[in-house]
XYZ file of C-alpha atoms in Angstrom:
409
model
C 20.187 -34.545 -5.876
C 18.617 -32.392 -3.184
C 19.456 -33.323 0.391
C 16.794 -33.959 3.009
C 17.914 -30.797 4.779
C 17.483 -28.738 1.619
C 14.075 -30.272 0.955
C 12.991 -29.377 4.491
C 14.148 -25.787 4.027
C 12.237 -25.474 0.746
C 9.131 -27.000 2.324
C 9.238 -24.608 5.296
C 9.686 -21.584 3.040
C 6.939 -22.716 0.711
C 4.606 -23.383 3.631
C 5.362 -19.936 5.072
C 4.468 -18.306 1.758
C 1.261 -20.346 1.544
C 0.325 -19.556 5.160
C 0.666 -15.826 4.486
C -1.901 -16.146 1.713
C -4.348 -18.618 3.179
C -3.908 -18.035 6.901
C -2.502 -20.416 9.454
C -5.933 -21.922 10.124
C -6.286 -22.882 6.470
C -3.035 -24.863 6.312
C -2.783 -26.544 9.689
C -3.615 -30.245 9.783
C -3.244 -30.403 5.988
C -0.346 -31.662 3.870
C 0.090 -29.946 0.521
C 2.217 -31.507 -2.231
C 5.209 -29.404 -3.211
C 4.732 -28.310 -6.820
C 7.300 -26.749 -9.104
C 5.596 -23.387 -8.607
C 5.851 -23.737 -4.847
C 9.533 -24.613 -5.131
C 10.097 -21.521 -7.280
C 8.203 -19.409 -4.744
C 10.243 -20.880 -1.898
C 13.477 -20.056 -3.727
C 12.278 -16.518 -4.327
C 11.345 -16.149 -0.665
C 14.794 -17.360 0.329
C 16.591 -14.957 -1.987
C 14.540 -11.814 -1.454
C 15.095 -8.993 0.981
C 15.844 -5.286 1.107
C 19.194 -3.505 1.410
C 20.246 -2.832 5.001
C 20.315 0.863 4.080
C 16.516 0.726 3.614
C 15.904 -0.272 7.254
C 14.509 2.333 9.631
C 17.248 3.855 11.843
C 15.871 2.165 14.989
C 14.458 -0.980 13.381
C 13.997 -3.580 16.159
C 15.367 -7.123 15.985
C 11.863 -8.468 16.619
C 8.308 -7.306 17.175
C 5.378 -9.108 18.753
C 2.172 -8.272 16.904
C -0.441 -6.851 19.250
C -4.050 -5.763 18.982
C -4.217 -2.293 17.470
C -1.184 -2.794 15.227
C -1.532 -2.115 11.518
C 0.437 -3.482 8.584
C 1.428 0.051 7.603
C 2.597 0.828 11.148
C 4.684 -2.346 11.412
C 6.180 -1.689 7.976
C 7.218 1.786 9.155
C 8.734 0.213 12.259
C 11.181 -1.809 10.170
C 11.578 0.226 6.965
C 12.257 3.780 5.852
C 9.845 3.139 2.963
C 6.841 1.203 4.329
C 5.522 0.340 0.864
C 8.613 -1.827 0.307
C 7.528 -4.347 2.935
C 6.785 -7.065 0.296
C 10.489 -7.105 -0.533
C 11.315 -7.465 3.140
C 8.930 -10.419 3.360
C 10.307 -11.766 0.103
C 6.942 -12.676 -1.368
C 6.087 -12.662 -5.072
C 3.433 -10.356 -6.537
C 0.686 -12.983 -6.477
C 1.046 -13.223 -2.714
C 1.434 -9.494 -2.197
C -2.173 -9.057 -3.331
C -3.444 -10.916 -0.254
C -0.871 -10.583 2.537
C -2.957 -10.021 5.636
C -2.415 -13.298 7.360
C -0.594 -11.771 10.302
C -2.248 -12.082 13.673
C -1.797 -10.628 17.201
C 0.607 -12.764 19.210
C 2.858 -13.688 16.292
C 6.488 -12.665 16.554
C 8.231 -11.053 13.568
C 11.999 -11.433 13.518
C 14.287 -9.170 11.474
C 17.341 -10.913 10.055
C 20.281 -8.788 8.926
C 22.230 -10.887 6.441
C 25.955 -10.832 5.698
C 24.954 -10.212 2.049
C 23.902 -6.692 2.960
C 20.187 -7.486 2.793
C 17.510 -7.846 5.440
C 14.616 -10.313 5.649
C 11.621 -10.692 7.941
C 10.284 -14.018 9.130
C 7.876 -15.469 11.661
C 9.570 -16.723 14.819
C 9.955 -20.516 14.950
C 7.164 -21.924 17.080
C 9.585 -24.445 18.562
C 12.336 -22.005 19.409
C 10.993 -21.368 22.894
C 10.921 -25.013 23.836
C 9.439 -28.126 22.373
C 10.119 -31.660 21.331
C 13.155 -33.070 19.652
C 11.646 -32.357 16.269
C 11.464 -28.626 17.036
C 7.686 -28.617 17.358
C 6.048 -27.210 20.469
C 3.522 -29.376 22.284
C 0.251 -27.605 22.996
C -2.384 -29.164 25.246
C -5.981 -28.532 24.260
C -9.340 -29.348 25.779
C -12.613 -29.860 23.874
C -14.708 -26.736 23.430
C -16.819 -24.995 20.806
C -15.905 -21.579 19.476
C -17.059 -19.671 16.410
C -14.723 -17.011 15.059
C -14.180 -15.613 11.582
C -10.638 -15.395 10.334
C -11.128 -11.765 9.344
C -11.911 -10.790 12.944
C -8.288 -11.108 14.043
C -6.360 -10.436 10.836
C -4.053 -7.457 11.041
C -5.581 -4.471 9.149
C -3.525 -2.333 6.816
C -4.642 0.932 8.419
C -6.703 1.949 11.411
C -10.277 0.943 10.413
C -11.648 4.249 11.708
C -9.509 6.134 9.164
C -10.974 4.466 6.101
C -14.310 2.790 6.948
C -16.469 5.913 6.469
C -15.221 6.236 2.896
C -15.527 2.585 1.762
C -19.022 3.042 0.305
C -19.551 6.800 0.250
C -17.690 7.766 -2.936
C -19.842 7.123 -6.009
C -18.819 8.044 -9.540
C -21.412 7.835 -12.336
C -22.003 9.092 -15.854
C -23.632 12.404 -16.706
C -27.119 10.873 -16.603
C -26.343 8.413 -13.793
C -29.136 9.704 -11.522
C -31.671 10.612 -14.217
C -33.913 7.615 -13.478
C -33.278 7.323 -9.768
C -36.260 7.724 -7.381
C -36.461 11.062 -5.523
C -37.714 12.504 -2.267
C -40.909 14.468 -2.933
C -42.285 15.617 0.434
C -42.083 15.370 4.210
C -44.538 15.229 7.082
C -46.046 18.492 8.263
C -44.688 20.397 5.314
C -41.083 20.262 6.477
C -38.494 21.512 4.032
C -35.379 19.983 5.575
C -35.027 16.394 6.766
C -32.648 14.714 9.180
C -32.296 11.445 11.029
C -35.559 10.176 12.529
C -37.823 12.076 10.105
C -40.490 10.471 7.920
C -40.374 11.388 4.236
C -42.093 10.377 0.993
C -40.509 9.299 -2.248
C -41.475 8.424 -5.814
C -39.889 6.473 -8.608
C -39.230 7.975 -12.004
C -41.720 7.304 -14.826
C -43.349 3.900 -14.512
C -40.809 2.699 -11.958
C -42.292 2.389 -8.483
C -40.500 2.002 -5.159
C -41.274 -1.481 -3.873
C -40.697 -3.242 -0.568
C -38.108 -6.016 -0.340
C -38.533 -9.043 1.885
C -35.281 -8.427 3.716
C -35.196 -5.329 5.896
C -31.598 -4.582 4.934
C -32.548 -4.616 1.242
C -35.011 -1.792 1.902
C -32.204 0.633 2.737
C -31.392 3.243 0.132
C -28.624 5.760 -0.142
C -29.622 9.426 -0.415
C -27.456 11.462 -2.787
C -27.456 14.951 -4.231
C -25.866 16.756 -7.111
C -23.464 15.438 -9.688
C -20.132 17.169 -9.298
C -17.975 16.887 -12.441
C -14.513 15.495 -11.742
C -12.214 17.261 -14.198
C -8.674 16.351 -15.095
C -6.537 19.261 -13.777
C -4.278 19.046 -16.828
C -6.717 18.672 -19.716
C -10.011 19.853 -18.252
C -11.692 16.628 -19.451
C -14.598 15.362 -17.339
C -13.566 11.937 -15.987
C -16.863 11.191 -14.250
C -19.462 12.687 -11.934
C -19.304 12.337 -8.176
C -22.669 11.908 -6.452
C -22.685 13.680 -3.100
C -23.580 11.236 -0.286
C -25.883 12.814 2.308
C -27.412 9.876 4.188
C -29.579 6.759 4.213
C -33.290 6.014 4.167
C -35.323 2.859 4.800
C -38.493 2.044 2.842
C -41.341 1.312 5.279
C -44.271 1.340 2.820
C -44.229 0.836 -0.971
C -45.313 3.294 -3.607
C -48.843 2.682 -4.944
C -50.770 3.866 -7.966
C -54.595 3.807 -8.021
C -56.275 4.204 -11.408
C -59.910 4.912 -12.206
C -61.394 4.058 -15.617
C -64.742 4.712 -17.276
C -67.095 2.025 -18.538
C -65.176 1.863 -21.800
C -61.942 1.143 -19.964
C -60.456 4.551 -20.615
C -58.286 5.982 -17.863
C -59.989 8.940 -16.237
C -57.718 9.633 -13.270
C -54.787 8.252 -11.367
C -53.753 8.876 -7.792
C -50.165 8.162 -6.710
C -49.416 7.305 -3.098
C -45.682 7.855 -2.650
C -43.534 5.400 -0.723
C -42.959 6.123 2.934
C -39.309 6.233 3.985
C -37.608 6.866 7.294
C -34.344 8.766 7.395
C -32.008 6.510 9.356
C -28.753 8.401 8.870
C -27.912 11.895 7.694
C -24.571 13.463 6.945
C -26.371 16.712 6.245
C -29.982 17.844 5.960
C -32.009 16.461 3.040
C -34.718 18.067 0.940
C -37.190 17.308 -1.838
C -35.438 16.424 -5.073
C -32.609 14.457 -3.464
C -32.176 11.098 -5.172
C -32.346 7.546 -3.808
C -30.055 4.781 -5.047
C -29.576 1.176 -3.864
C -27.149 0.737 -1.005
C -24.064 -1.015 -2.457
C -22.699 -4.152 -0.883
C -20.093 -3.417 1.760
C -16.580 -4.380 0.700
C -14.158 -5.686 3.282
C -10.836 -5.505 1.486
C -7.425 -6.361 2.820
C -5.305 -3.677 1.222
C -1.720 -4.563 0.427
C 0.250 -1.287 0.507
C 2.726 -1.434 -2.347
C 4.255 0.678 -5.073
C 2.600 0.311 -8.505
C 4.422 -2.144 -10.751
C 4.691 0.551 -13.447
C 5.599 4.260 -13.223
C 2.584 6.433 -12.455
C 2.049 10.136 -13.048
C -1.254 11.430 -11.728
C -2.882 14.496 -10.237
C -5.310 15.305 -7.430
C -8.744 16.014 -8.916
C -10.778 16.968 -5.844
C -11.034 16.827 -2.100
C -13.799 14.472 -1.042
C -16.580 15.872 1.131
C -14.785 19.090 1.993
C -14.682 22.689 0.836
C -11.231 23.424 2.250
C -8.421 24.269 -0.121
C -5.757 22.023 1.417
C -6.088 18.462 2.726
C -4.624 17.051 5.927
C -3.697 13.518 7.015
C -6.449 10.882 6.991
C -8.559 12.840 4.515
C -9.626 11.500 1.135
C -8.945 12.844 -2.379
C -9.954 11.816 -5.865
C -7.174 11.335 -8.433
C -7.280 11.285 -12.236
C -6.279 7.628 -12.670
C -8.611 4.649 -12.375
C -8.814 0.919 -12.978
C -8.487 1.460 -16.745
C -5.125 3.117 -16.037
C -3.944 0.159 -13.939
C -4.685 1.598 -10.506
C -5.513 -0.950 -7.804
C -6.511 -0.731 -4.139
C -3.321 -0.669 -2.098
C -1.200 1.295 -4.549
C 0.901 3.863 -2.704
C 1.728 7.154 -4.428
C 4.094 9.933 -3.445
C 2.681 13.480 -3.297
C 4.870 16.156 -4.857
C 4.908 19.796 -3.835
C 5.340 21.877 -6.992
C 8.421 24.041 -6.799
C 7.699 27.737 -7.053
C 8.667 29.877 -10.035
C 10.771 32.762 -8.773
C 12.934 35.575 -10.042
C 16.600 35.275 -9.087
C 17.046 38.596 -7.320
C 20.680 37.816 -6.670
C 21.449 37.906 -10.380
C 21.813 41.160 -12.362
C 19.952 39.454 -15.199
C 16.903 38.730 -12.968
C 16.491 35.277 -14.494
C 13.389 33.175 -13.870
C 13.936 30.055 -11.737
C 11.783 26.959 -11.249
C 12.498 25.314 -7.901
C 12.569 21.482 -7.866
C 9.448 19.508 -6.946
C 9.802 18.026 -3.443
C 8.022 15.051 -1.910
C 5.284 16.227 0.397
C 3.767 12.974 1.635
C 2.161 9.636 0.741
C -1.315 8.423 -0.122
C -2.864 4.979 -0.637
C -5.567 4.153 -3.197
C -8.471 2.264 -1.599
C -11.264 2.454 -4.157
C -11.183 2.597 -7.951
C -13.626 3.470 -10.698
C -12.942 3.393 -14.438
C -11.081 6.699 -14.695
C -11.037 7.965 -11.126
C -9.690 6.566 -7.844
C -10.039 7.583 -4.217
C -6.995 7.642 -1.956
C -6.366 8.200 1.747
C -3.632 10.613 2.827
C -1.201 8.602 4.961
C 1.529 11.168 5.531
C 1.617 14.856 4.720
C 3.900 17.802 5.436
C 2.242 20.990 4.155
C -1.173 19.944 2.846
C -2.476 18.591 -0.468
C -4.171 20.778 -3.050
C -6.151 20.093 -6.227
C -3.702 19.761 -9.089
C -0.828 18.422 -6.978
C 1.274 15.843 -8.794
C 1.444 12.168 -7.765
C 4.142 9.704 -8.744
C 5.282 6.204 -7.880
C 7.297 6.306 -4.652
C 11.023 5.677 -4.967
């Protein structure tokens, strides 16, 4: 038989796990039955943790979450290996996928156990005073307030580091832009276009550029070129990256006026191209650049974690840059995608290839291959079938095309 005290402990642990997934606002004022799965989760939460040796040297006993904090930053505050934070929280993999129910003002307490393992928990709301039942009394007054839960949820990374890249990368097939509308001309014979300019565009074949009812739906992405993304090891083309150069808004639809003779035979046709305004430009545009629908914006809560299976990958290209080496907070494409099991949030270690040298200290002048050393970390944030994009989180000497990537230890 389970004692009332044990039942209470299981319920609290199960509720904590649920709150981390659904958010405190989703569980308050509701009573959920305790299922066998919840009991198993609670037991797992109670037993999990990380070895004390994995804690950061100056890991604090507690931390009050404040505005501007990030999940990655807090993880690094407590752990030598920030991607191991799910073990510190003691949550199972289903919950790790949606962990961002941590809010400014909450207090995280680090518990160093006598079993040689550490665990992290939310501070007890009643610890700072409250009723006999351990619950704190809060006085409220009637008022109306509208606020989305996502507005205050703790982000994984600084939004400014990743937001520009959430919709820019676009990987298509070899003929992915063949039927996309194109810019054909500009006012006053201009060759190059930038923000604020009026341009004209046509659809391909019988496809005409129409006007949508919603103004937002009239926005199109302007892209150029199809850069082949080749596997550094095999040379195989994994996909084609369309270069993002800006946005345009349709202000007048494309029209086609036909004239026919008395027998109904077409004698001439005049095409009036669609009028578009350039509303954003990353670089100057020109006739021939293609227009594609603006994709829906994704607001993902990334759970930084090591892949569940060993990964060996390579850097394919540096996104939006012509430099040879990449620094922190830049984006790279890698040769593994969703078909290879990559998911947003996967953290990979960057290896610096050891040089091949001649041992000049030996009379035999033998060839040596120095060991590969870890050079930094990156996190996958967007995946396509065979290619993923990742943000450089930490780096020592710069990332280059062809560098090896592995699961972090």
